[in-house]
Amino acid sequence: MHNSSDHKKTLSIDIGGSHIKATILDQEGNSVKEYEKTPTPSPASPENLINAIKNLIKDFPPYDQISAGFPGYVKNGTVFTAPNLGTDLWAKTDLQKLLKDTLGKNAIVVNDADMQGMGVIDGKGFEMVITLGTGFGTAFFKDGFLLPHLELAHHPFSKKGTYDEYLGDKAYHEIGDDRWNKRVKKVIDVLKTVFNYDFLYIGGGNSSEIDFKLDDNVKIVSNRQGIKGGPRLWQQNESVLGK
Ligand code: BGC
């Protein structure tokens, strides 16, 4: 039996530190529109970001609802921090309402790693997702359900700084492939001991730079897979919003 929500199309937007990506997906996660991306504007103020999104999707076909992942701490659709875009520019911005008011459809906004994670997980057991991009994103799932977001990125990892500083894109360019890979390996070993995940997924733009062998329960995933989290977020609407 199908109900009308089975046919809903979701505009899925992944807001990153370097690029904004968007696509439209059906409820099964199949793309209705080819994935498009544009550089994240600088300064990445709410106004500039909304304009960049409007421009990016101007030729997109119709959609029914919106999902967006934002690179910072988001609670009930409101941004509290935006470490890589500017917390001063964003704090207390109700991005969920802003997207709804601008684009005229209901929106759900969560942390970017949470949304990407929804797109890549299998839905079984305790799954952890990390993203290696501008910053270090993390998300946790139990039997497919999104668990509360932790800003693990800002937990000090070593005397070299937080996970963000230790593994982020800036560090990658400063120390180069070999040293960065050694750091990633060290972090994965710690995560394995601390979290005892059943499965770990590694996404984000720099995940393709990993050059060492991963355990059987660790897998590299793409941003294209991650953006499929958009429709899944709507399917889990209630639990995601903490209602
Ligand atoms: C932010 C996280 C975000 C991650 C990846 C970190 O700097 O604190 O909220 O998920 O970057 O974008």
Coordinates of N, CA and C and ligand atoms in Angstrom, one line a residue:
M1 N 0.8 -1.2 0.0 CA 0.0 0.0 0.0 C 0.9 1.3 0.0
H2 N 0.6 2.1 -0.9 CA 1.4 3.4 -0.9 C 0.5 4.5 -0.4
N3 N 1.1 5.4 0.3 CA 0.4 6.7 0.6 C 1.0 7.8 -0.1
S4 N 0.4 9.0 0.0 CA 0.9 10.1 -0.9 C 2.4 10.5 -0.5
S5 N 2.8 10.3 0.7 CA 4.2 10.7 1.1 C 5.2 9.8 0.4
D6 N 4.8 8.6 -0.2 CA 5.8 7.8 -0.9 C 6.3 8.5 -2.1
H7 N 5.5 9.4 -2.6 CA 5.9 10.0 -3.9 C 6.6 11.4 -3.7
K8 N 6.8 11.7 -2.5 CA 7.4 13.0 -2.2 C 8.8 13.1 -2.7
K9 N 9.1 14.3 -3.2 CA 10.5 14.6 -3.7 C 11.1 15.5 -2.7
T10 N 12.4 15.2 -2.3 CA 13.1 16.0 -1.3 C 14.3 16.7 -2.0
L11 N 14.3 18.1 -1.8 CA 15.5 18.8 -2.2 C 16.5 18.6 -1.1
S12 N 17.6 18.1 -1.4 CA 18.6 17.7 -0.4 C 19.8 18.6 -0.6
I13 N 20.2 19.4 0.5 CA 21.2 20.3 0.4 C 22.3 20.0 1.4
D14 N 23.6 19.9 0.9 CA 24.7 19.6 1.8 C 25.5 20.9 1.8
I15 N 25.5 21.6 3.0 CA 26.3 22.8 3.1 C 27.7 22.5 3.7
G16 N 28.7 22.7 2.9 CA 30.0 22.3 3.4 C 30.9 23.6 3.6
G17 N 32.1 23.4 4.2 CA 33.0 24.5 4.3 C 33.5 25.0 3.0
S18 N 33.6 24.2 2.0 CA 34.1 24.6 0.7 C 33.1 24.7 -0.4
H19 N 32.1 23.7 -0.4 CA 31.1 23.7 -1.4 C 29.7 23.5 -0.8
I20 N 28.7 23.9 -1.6 CA 27.3 23.6 -1.3 C 26.9 22.6 -2.4
K21 N 26.3 21.5 -2.0 CA 25.9 20.5 -3.0 C 24.4 20.4 -2.9
A22 N 23.7 20.1 -4.0 CA 22.2 19.9 -3.9 C 21.8 19.0 -5.0
T23 N 20.7 18.3 -4.7 CA 20.1 17.4 -5.6 C 18.6 17.2 -5.2
I24 N 17.8 16.5 -6.0 CA 16.4 16.2 -5.6 C 16.3 14.6 -5.7
L25 N 15.8 14.1 -4.7 CA 15.7 12.6 -4.5 C 14.3 12.2 -4.3
D26 N 14.0 11.0 -4.7 CA 12.7 10.4 -4.3 C 12.8 9.7 -3.0
Q27 N 11.7 9.1 -2.5 CA 11.7 8.5 -1.1 C 12.7 7.3 -1.0
E28 N 13.0 6.7 -2.2 CA 13.9 5.6 -2.1 C 15.4 6.0 -2.2
G29 N 15.6 7.3 -2.4 CA 16.9 7.9 -2.5 C 17.5 7.9 -3.9
N30 N 16.6 7.7 -4.9 CA 17.0 7.8 -6.3 C 17.0 9.2 -6.7
S31 N 18.0 9.6 -7.5 CA 18.1 11.1 -7.9 C 17.1 11.4 -9.0
V32 N 16.4 12.5 -8.8 CA 15.5 12.9 -9.8 C 16.2 14.0 -10.6
K33 N 17.1 14.6 -9.9 CA 17.9 15.7 -10.6 C 19.4 15.4 -10.4
E34 N 20.2 15.7 -11.4 CA 21.6 15.5 -11.2 C 22.2 16.4 -10.1
Y35 N 23.1 15.8 -9.4 CA 23.8 16.5 -8.3 C 24.5 17.8 -8.8
E36 N 24.3 18.9 -8.2 CA 25.0 20.1 -8.6 C 25.8 20.7 -7.4
K37 N 26.9 21.4 -7.7 CA 27.6 22.1 -6.6 C 28.1 23.4 -6.9
T38 N 28.3 24.2 -5.9 CA 28.8 25.6 -6.1 C 29.7 25.9 -4.9
P39 N 30.7 26.8 -5.1 CA 31.6 27.1 -3.9 C 30.8 27.8 -2.8
T40 N 31.1 27.5 -1.6 CA 30.5 28.2 -0.4 C 30.9 29.6 -0.5
P41 N 29.9 30.6 -0.4 CA 30.4 32.0 -0.6 C 31.2 32.5 0.6
S42 N 32.0 33.5 0.4 CA 32.8 34.1 1.4 C 32.5 35.6 1.5
P43 N 32.1 36.2 2.6 CA 31.8 35.5 3.8 C 30.5 34.7 3.7
A44 N 30.5 33.6 4.4 CA 29.3 32.7 4.3 C 28.2 33.1 5.3
S45 N 27.8 34.3 5.1 CA 26.7 34.8 5.9 C 25.4 34.1 5.6
P46 N 24.4 34.2 6.4 CA 23.1 33.5 6.1 C 22.6 34.1 4.7
E47 N 22.7 35.4 4.6 CA 22.1 36.0 3.3 C 22.9 35.5 2.1
N48 N 24.2 35.5 2.2 CA 25.0 35.0 1.0 C 24.8 33.6 0.7
L49 N 24.6 32.8 1.8 CA 24.4 31.3 1.6 C 23.1 31.1 1.0
I50 N 22.0 31.8 1.5 CA 20.7 31.6 0.9 C 20.7 32.0 -0.6
N51 N 21.4 33.1 -0.9 CA 21.5 33.5 -2.3 C 22.2 32.4 -3.2
A52 N 23.3 31.9 -2.6 CA 24.0 30.8 -3.4 C 23.1 29.6 -3.6
I53 N 22.3 29.2 -2.6 CA 21.4 28.1 -2.7 C 20.4 28.4 -3.8
K54 N 19.8 29.6 -3.7 CA 18.7 30.0 -4.7 C 19.3 29.9 -6.1
N55 N 20.5 30.3 -6.3 CA 21.1 30.3 -7.6 C 21.4 28.9 -8.0
L56 N 21.9 28.1 -7.1 CA 22.3 26.7 -7.4 C 21.1 25.9 -7.9
I57 N 19.9 26.2 -7.3 CA 18.7 25.3 -7.6 C 17.8 26.0 -8.6
K58 N 18.2 27.1 -9.2 CA 17.2 27.8 -10.0 C 16.6 27.1 -11.1
D59 N 17.3 26.1 -11.7 CA 16.7 25.3 -12.8 C 16.3 23.9 -12.3
F60 N 16.2 23.7 -11.0 CA 15.8 22.4 -10.5 C 14.3 22.2 -10.8
P61 N 13.9 20.9 -11.0 CA 12.4 20.6 -11.1 C 11.7 20.8 -9.8
P62 N 10.4 20.7 -9.7 CA 9.7 20.9 -8.5 C 10.0 19.8 -7.4
Y63 N 9.9 20.2 -6.2 CA 10.1 19.3 -5.0 C 9.1 19.6 -4.0
D64 N 8.9 18.7 -3.0 CA 7.9 18.9 -2.0 C 8.4 19.3 -0.6
Q65 N 9.6 19.0 -0.3 CA 10.2 19.2 1.0 C 11.7 19.4 0.9
I66 N 12.2 20.0 2.0 CA 13.7 20.3 1.9 C 14.4 19.6 3.1
S67 N 15.6 19.1 2.9 CA 16.5 18.7 4.0 C 17.8 19.4 3.7
A68 N 18.4 19.8 4.8 CA 19.7 20.4 4.7 C 20.6 20.0 5.8
G69 N 21.9 19.8 5.5 CA 22.9 19.6 6.5 C 23.8 20.8 6.6
F70 N 24.0 21.2 7.9 CA 24.8 22.4 8.1 C 26.1 22.1 8.9
P71 N 27.2 22.7 8.6 CA 28.5 22.3 9.3 C 28.7 23.0 10.6
G72 N 27.8 22.6 11.6 CA 27.9 23.2 12.9 C 26.9 22.6 13.8
Y73 N 26.8 23.1 15.1 CA 25.8 22.5 16.0 C 24.4 23.2 15.7
V74 N 23.5 22.3 15.4 CA 22.1 22.7 15.0 C 21.1 22.1 16.0
K75 N 20.2 22.8 16.5 CA 19.2 22.2 17.4 C 17.8 22.7 17.0
N76 N 17.0 21.8 16.7 CA 15.6 22.1 16.2 C 15.7 23.1 15.1
G77 N 16.6 22.9 14.2 CA 16.7 23.7 13.0 C 17.4 25.0 13.2
T78 N 17.8 25.4 14.4 CA 18.5 26.6 14.6 C 20.0 26.4 14.8
V79 N 20.8 27.2 14.1 CA 22.2 27.1 14.2 C 22.7 27.7 15.5
F80 N 23.6 27.0 16.2 CA 24.2 27.5 17.4 C 25.7 27.9 17.1
T81 N 26.3 27.0 16.4 CA 27.7 27.3 16.0 C 28.0 27.0 14.6
A82 N 29.0 27.7 14.0 CA 29.4 27.5 12.6 C 30.9 27.6 12.5
P83 N 31.6 26.7 13.1 CA 33.1 26.8 13.3 C 33.8 27.2 12.0
N84 N 33.4 26.7 10.8 CA 34.1 26.9 9.6 C 33.5 28.0 8.7
L85 N 32.3 28.4 9.1 CA 31.6 29.5 8.3 C 31.6 30.8 9.1
G86 N 31.6 30.7 10.4 CA 31.6 31.9 11.2 C 30.4 31.9 12.2
T87 N 30.7 31.5 13.4 CA 29.7 31.5 14.4 C 29.1 32.8 14.7
D88 N 29.9 33.9 14.6 CA 29.3 35.3 14.7 C 28.2 35.6 13.7
L89 N 28.4 35.1 12.5 CA 27.5 35.4 11.4 C 26.2 34.6 11.6
W90 N 26.3 33.4 12.3 CA 25.2 32.4 12.3 C 24.5 32.2 13.5
A91 N 25.1 32.5 14.7 CA 24.5 32.0 16.0 C 23.1 32.5 16.1
K92 N 22.2 31.5 16.5 CA 20.8 31.7 16.7 C 20.0 31.9 15.4
T93 N 20.6 31.6 14.2 CA 19.8 31.7 13.0 C 19.0 30.5 12.8
D94 N 17.7 30.7 12.7 CA 16.7 29.6 12.4 C 16.8 29.3 11.0
L95 N 17.8 28.4 10.6 CA 18.0 28.1 9.2 C 16.8 27.3 8.6
Q96 N 16.2 26.5 9.4 CA 15.0 25.8 9.0 C 13.9 26.7 8.5
K97 N 13.7 27.7 9.3 CA 12.6 28.7 9.0 C 13.0 29.5 7.8
L98 N 14.3 29.9 7.7 CA 14.8 30.7 6.7 C 14.6 30.0 5.3
L99 N 14.9 28.7 5.3 CA 14.8 27.9 4.0 C 13.3 27.8 3.7
K100 N 12.5 27.6 4.7 CA 11.1 27.4 4.4 C 10.5 28.7 3.9
D101 N 10.8 29.8 4.5 CA 10.3 31.1 4.1 C 10.8 31.5 2.7
T102 N 12.1 31.1 2.4 CA 12.7 31.5 1.1 C 12.2 30.6 0.0
L103 N 12.1 29.3 0.3 CA 11.8 28.4 -0.8 C 10.4 27.9 -0.8
G104 N 9.6 28.2 0.2 CA 8.2 27.9 0.3 C 7.8 26.5 0.5
K105 N 8.8 25.7 1.0 CA 8.5 24.3 1.4 C 9.0 24.0 2.8
N106 N 8.4 23.0 3.4 CA 8.9 22.7 4.8 C 10.3 22.1 4.7
A107 N 11.1 22.5 5.7 CA 12.5 22.1 5.8 C 12.9 21.5 7.1
I108 N 13.9 20.6 7.0 CA 14.5 20.0 8.2 C 16.0 20.4 8.0
V109 N 16.6 20.9 9.1 CA 18.0 21.2 9.1 C 18.7 20.5 10.2
V110 N 19.7 19.8 9.9 CA 20.5 19.1 11.0 C 22.0 19.3 10.7
N111 N 22.8 18.8 11.5 CA 24.3 18.9 11.3 C 24.6 18.2 10.0
D112 N 25.7 18.6 9.3 CA 26.0 18.0 8.0 C 26.4 16.6 8.1
A113 N 27.2 16.2 9.1 CA 27.6 14.8 9.2 C 26.4 13.9 9.6
D114 N 25.5 14.4 10.3 CA 24.3 13.7 10.7 C 23.5 13.4 9.4
M115 N 23.3 14.4 8.5 CA 22.6 14.2 7.3 C 23.3 13.2 6.4
Q116 N 24.6 13.4 6.2 CA 25.4 12.5 5.3 C 25.4 11.1 5.9
G117 N 25.5 11.0 7.2 CA 25.4 9.7 7.8 C 24.2 8.9 7.5
M118 N 23.0 9.7 7.6 CA 21.7 9.0 7.3 C 21.7 8.4 5.9
G119 N 22.5 9.0 5.0 CA 22.5 8.5 3.6 C 23.4 7.3 3.4
V120 N 24.3 7.0 4.3 CA 25.3 6.0 4.0 C 25.1 4.7 4.9
I121 N 24.5 4.9 6.0 CA 24.4 3.7 7.0 C 23.5 2.6 6.5
D122 N 23.7 1.5 7.1 CA 23.0 0.3 6.7 C 21.7 0.1 7.6
G123 N 21.7 0.8 8.8 CA 20.6 0.7 9.7 C 20.7 -0.5 10.6
K124 N 21.8 -1.1 10.8 CA 22.0 -2.2 11.7 C 23.0 -2.0 12.8
G125 N 22.6 -2.1 14.0 CA 23.6 -2.0 15.1 C 24.0 -0.6 15.4
F126 N 25.2 -0.4 16.0 CA 25.7 0.9 16.3 C 26.7 1.3 15.2
E127 N 26.2 2.3 14.4 CA 27.1 2.7 13.3 C 27.6 4.1 13.6
M128 N 28.8 4.3 13.3 CA 29.4 5.7 13.4 C 29.9 6.2 12.0
V129 N 29.7 7.5 11.8 CA 30.1 8.1 10.6 C 31.1 9.2 10.9
I130 N 32.2 9.3 10.2 CA 33.0 10.5 10.3 C 33.2 11.1 8.9
T131 N 33.4 12.4 8.9 CA 33.6 13.0 7.6 C 34.9 13.8 7.7
L132 N 35.8 13.6 6.6 CA 37.1 14.3 6.6 C 37.0 15.3 5.5
G133 N 36.7 16.6 5.9 CA 36.6 17.7 4.9 C 37.3 18.9 5.5
T134 N 36.6 20.0 5.4 CA 37.1 21.2 6.0 C 37.3 21.0 7.5
G135 N 36.3 20.4 8.1 CA 36.3 20.1 9.5 C 36.1 18.6 9.6
F136 N 36.0 18.1 10.9 CA 35.9 16.7 11.2 C 34.4 16.5 11.7
G137 N 33.6 15.8 10.8 CA 32.2 15.6 11.2 C 32.0 14.2 11.8
T138 N 31.1 14.1 12.7 CA 30.8 12.8 13.3 C 29.3 12.7 13.5
A139 N 28.8 11.4 13.4 CA 27.4 11.1 13.6 C 27.3 9.7 14.1
F140 N 26.3 9.4 14.9 CA 26.1 8.1 15.5 C 24.7 7.6 15.3
F141 N 24.5 6.3 15.0 CA 23.2 5.8 14.8 C 23.0 4.4 15.5
K142 N 21.8 4.2 16.0 CA 21.5 2.9 16.6 C 20.4 2.3 15.8
D143 N 20.6 1.2 15.2 CA 19.6 0.6 14.3 C 18.9 1.6 13.4
G144 N 19.7 2.4 12.8 CA 19.3 3.4 11.8 C 18.8 4.7 12.4
F145 N 18.6 4.8 13.7 CA 18.1 6.0 14.3 C 19.2 6.9 14.7
L146 N 19.1 8.2 14.3 CA 20.1 9.2 14.6 C 20.2 9.5 16.1
L147 N 21.3 9.4 16.6 CA 21.5 9.7 18.1 C 21.9 11.1 18.2
P148 N 21.8 11.7 19.5 CA 22.1 13.1 19.6 C 23.5 13.5 19.1
H149 N 23.6 14.7 18.5 CA 24.8 15.1 17.9 C 25.8 15.5 18.9
L150 N 27.1 15.0 18.7 CA 28.2 15.5 19.6 C 29.2 16.2 18.7
E151 N 29.6 17.4 19.2 CA 30.6 18.1 18.5 C 32.0 17.6 18.8
L152 N 32.2 16.3 18.5 CA 33.5 15.7 18.8 C 34.6 16.4 18.1
A153 N 34.4 17.1 17.0 CA 35.4 17.8 16.3 C 36.2 18.8 17.2
H154 N 35.5 19.2 18.3 CA 36.1 20.2 19.1 C 36.7 19.7 20.4
H155 N 36.7 18.3 20.5 CA 37.3 17.7 21.6 C 38.8 17.6 21.3
P156 N 39.6 18.0 22.3 CA 41.1 18.0 22.1 C 41.5 16.5 21.8
F157 N 42.3 16.3 20.8 CA 42.7 14.9 20.5 C 44.1 14.7 21.0
S158 N 45.0 15.7 20.8 CA 46.4 15.5 21.2 C 46.9 17.0 21.5
K159 N 48.2 17.1 21.8 CA 48.7 18.4 22.1 C 48.7 19.2 20.8
K160 N 48.4 18.6 19.7 CA 48.4 19.3 18.4 C 47.0 19.8 18.1
G161 N 46.1 19.6 19.1 CA 44.8 20.3 19.0 C 43.6 19.4 19.0
T162 N 42.5 20.0 18.6 CA 41.2 19.2 18.5 C 41.2 18.3 17.3
Y163 N 40.2 17.4 17.2 CA 40.1 16.6 16.0 C 40.1 17.4 14.7
D164 N 39.4 18.6 14.8 CA 39.3 19.5 13.7 C 40.7 20.0 13.2
E165 N 41.5 20.4 14.2 CA 42.8 20.9 13.9 C 43.8 19.8 13.5
Y166 N 43.6 18.6 14.1 CA 44.5 17.5 13.8 C 44.3 16.9 12.4
L167 N 43.0 16.9 12.0 CA 42.7 16.1 10.8 C 42.0 16.9 9.7
G168 N 41.7 18.2 10.0 CA 40.9 19.0 9.0 C 41.7 19.3 7.8
D169 N 41.1 19.9 6.8 CA 41.7 20.2 5.5 C 42.9 21.1 5.6
K170 N 42.9 22.0 6.6 CA 44.1 22.9 6.8 C 45.3 22.0 7.2
A171 N 45.1 21.1 8.1 CA 46.2 20.2 8.5 C 46.7 19.3 7.3
Y172 N 45.7 18.8 6.6 CA 46.0 18.0 5.4 C 47.0 18.7 4.5
H173 N 46.7 20.0 4.2 CA 47.6 20.7 3.3 C 48.9 21.1 4.0
E174 N 48.9 21.3 5.3 CA 50.1 21.7 5.9 C 51.1 20.5 6.1
I175 N 50.6 19.3 6.4 CA 51.5 18.2 6.7 C 51.7 17.2 5.6
G176 N 50.8 17.3 4.6 CA 50.9 16.4 3.4 C 50.3 15.0 3.7
D177 N 50.2 14.2 2.6 CA 49.5 12.9 2.6 C 50.0 11.9 3.6
D178 N 51.3 11.7 3.7 CA 51.8 10.7 4.5 C 51.6 10.9 6.0
R179 N 51.9 12.1 6.4 CA 51.7 12.4 7.9 C 50.2 12.4 8.2
W180 N 49.4 13.0 7.3 CA 48.0 13.0 7.5 C 47.4 11.6 7.6
N181 N 47.8 10.7 6.8 CA 47.3 9.3 6.8 C 47.7 8.7 8.1
K182 N 48.9 9.0 8.6 CA 49.3 8.4 10.0 C 48.3 8.9 11.0
R183 N 48.0 10.2 10.9 CA 47.1 10.8 11.9 C 45.7 10.1 11.8
V184 N 45.2 9.9 10.6 CA 43.9 9.3 10.4 C 43.9 7.9 11.0
K185 N 44.9 7.2 10.8 CA 45.0 5.8 11.3 C 45.0 5.8 12.9
K186 N 45.7 6.8 13.4 CA 45.8 6.9 14.9 C 44.4 7.2 15.5
V187 N 43.7 8.1 14.8 CA 42.4 8.5 15.2 C 41.4 7.3 15.1
I188 N 41.5 6.6 14.0 CA 40.5 5.5 13.9 C 40.8 4.4 15.0
D189 N 42.1 4.2 15.3 CA 42.4 3.3 16.4 C 41.7 3.7 17.7
V190 N 41.8 5.0 18.0 CA 41.2 5.6 19.2 C 39.7 5.4 19.2
L191 N 39.1 5.8 18.0 CA 37.6 5.7 17.9 C 37.1 4.3 18.1
K192 N 37.9 3.4 17.6 CA 37.5 1.9 17.7 C 37.5 1.5 19.2
T193 N 38.5 1.9 19.9 CA 38.6 1.6 21.4 C 37.5 2.3 22.2
V194 N 37.3 3.6 21.8 CA 36.4 4.4 22.6 C 34.9 4.0 22.4
F195 N 34.6 3.9 21.1 CA 33.1 3.8 20.7 C 32.7 2.3 20.5
N196 N 33.6 1.4 20.1 CA 33.2 0.1 19.8 C 32.1 0.0 18.8
Y197 N 32.2 0.8 17.8 CA 31.2 0.8 16.7 C 31.1 -0.6 16.1
D198 N 29.9 -0.9 15.6 CA 29.8 -2.1 14.7 C 30.4 -1.9 13.4
F199 N 30.1 -0.6 12.9 CA 30.6 -0.3 11.6 C 30.9 1.2 11.6
L200 N 32.0 1.5 10.9 CA 32.5 2.9 10.8 C 32.5 3.3 9.3
Y201 N 31.8 4.4 8.9 CA 31.9 4.9 7.5 C 32.7 6.2 7.5
I202 N 33.5 6.4 6.5 CA 34.3 7.6 6.4 C 34.0 8.3 5.1
G203 N 33.4 9.5 5.3 CA 33.0 10.3 4.1 C 33.8 11.6 4.1
G204 N 33.3 12.6 3.3 CA 34.0 13.9 3.2 C 35.0 13.8 2.1
G205 N 35.3 15.0 1.6 CA 36.2 15.2 0.4 C 37.5 14.6 0.5
N206 N 38.1 14.6 1.7 CA 39.5 14.0 1.8 C 39.5 12.5 2.1
S207 N 38.4 11.9 2.3 CA 38.4 10.5 2.6 C 39.0 9.6 1.5
S208 N 39.0 10.2 0.3 CA 39.6 9.4 -0.9 C 41.1 9.5 -0.8
E209 N 41.7 10.3 0.1 CA 43.1 10.3 0.2 C 43.7 9.3 1.2
I210 N 42.8 8.5 1.8 CA 43.2 7.5 2.7 C 44.0 6.4 1.9
D211 N 45.2 6.0 2.3 CA 46.0 5.1 1.5 C 46.4 3.8 2.3
F212 N 45.8 3.6 3.5 CA 46.1 2.4 4.2 C 44.9 1.4 4.3
K213 N 45.2 0.2 4.6 CA 44.1 -0.8 4.6 C 43.2 -0.6 5.8
L214 N 42.0 -0.6 5.6 CA 41.0 -0.4 6.7 C 40.5 -1.8 7.2
D215 N 40.0 -1.8 8.4 CA 39.4 -3.0 8.9 C 38.2 -3.4 8.1
D216 N 37.7 -4.6 8.2 CA 36.6 -5.0 7.4 C 35.3 -4.3 7.8
N217 N 35.2 -3.8 9.0 CA 34.0 -3.0 9.4 C 34.2 -1.5 9.2
V218 N 35.1 -1.1 8.3 CA 35.3 0.3 8.1 C 35.2 0.5 6.6
K219 N 34.5 1.5 6.1 CA 34.3 1.7 4.7 C 34.3 3.2 4.3
I220 N 34.9 3.5 3.2 CA 34.9 4.9 2.7 C 33.7 5.1 1.8
V221 N 33.0 6.2 2.0 CA 31.8 6.5 1.3 C 31.9 7.9 0.6
S222 N 31.0 8.1 -0.4 CA 31.2 9.4 -1.1 C 30.1 10.4 -0.7
N223 N 30.4 11.7 -1.0 CA 29.4 12.7 -0.7 C 28.1 12.5 -1.4
R224 N 28.2 11.9 -2.6 CA 27.0 11.6 -3.4 C 26.1 10.6 -2.7
Q225 N 26.7 9.6 -2.0 CA 25.9 8.7 -1.2 C 25.3 9.4 0.0
G226 N 26.1 10.3 0.6 CA 25.7 11.0 1.8 C 24.5 11.9 1.6
I227 N 24.4 12.5 0.4 CA 23.3 13.4 0.2 C 21.9 12.7 0.1
K228 N 22.0 11.4 0.0 CA 20.7 10.6 0.0 C 20.1 10.6 1.4
G229 N 20.8 11.2 2.4 CA 20.3 11.3 3.7 C 19.1 12.2 3.8
G230 N 18.9 13.1 2.8 CA 17.8 14.0 2.8 C 16.4 13.4 2.9
P231 N 16.0 12.5 2.0 CA 14.7 11.9 2.2 C 14.6 11.0 3.5
R232 N 15.7 10.4 3.8 CA 15.7 9.5 5.1 C 15.4 10.4 6.3
L233 N 15.9 11.6 6.3 CA 15.7 12.5 7.4 C 14.2 12.8 7.6
W234 N 13.5 13.0 6.4 CA 12.1 13.2 6.5 C 11.4 12.0 7.1
Q235 N 11.9 10.8 6.7 CA 11.3 9.6 7.2 C 11.4 9.4 8.7
Q236 N 12.5 10.0 9.2 CA 12.8 9.9 10.6 C 12.5 11.3 11.3
N237 N 11.7 12.1 10.7 CA 11.4 13.4 11.1 C 11.3 13.6 12.7
E238 N 10.4 12.8 13.2 CA 10.1 12.9 14.6 C 11.3 12.7 15.5
S239 N 12.0 11.6 15.3 CA 13.1 11.3 16.2 C 14.2 12.3 16.0
V240 N 14.4 12.8 14.8 CA 15.5 13.7 14.5 C 15.3 15.0 15.2
L241 N 14.0 15.5 15.2 CA 13.8 16.7 15.8 C 13.6 16.6 17.3
G242 N 13.8 15.4 17.8 CA 13.7 15.2 19.3 C 12.4 15.4 19.8
K243 N 11.3 15.1 19.0 CA 10.0 15.2 19.5 C 9.4 13.9 20.1
Ligands
BGC1 C1 32.0 21.2 12.9 C2 31.0 20.1 12.8 C3 30.9 19.7 11.4 C4 32.2 19.3 10.8 C5 32.2 18.9 9.4 C6 33.3 20.8 12.3 O1 34.2 21.9 12.4 O2 32.2 21.6 14.3 O3 29.7 20.6 13.3 O4 30.0 18.6 11.3 O5 33.1 20.4 11.0 O6 31.7 19.9 8.6

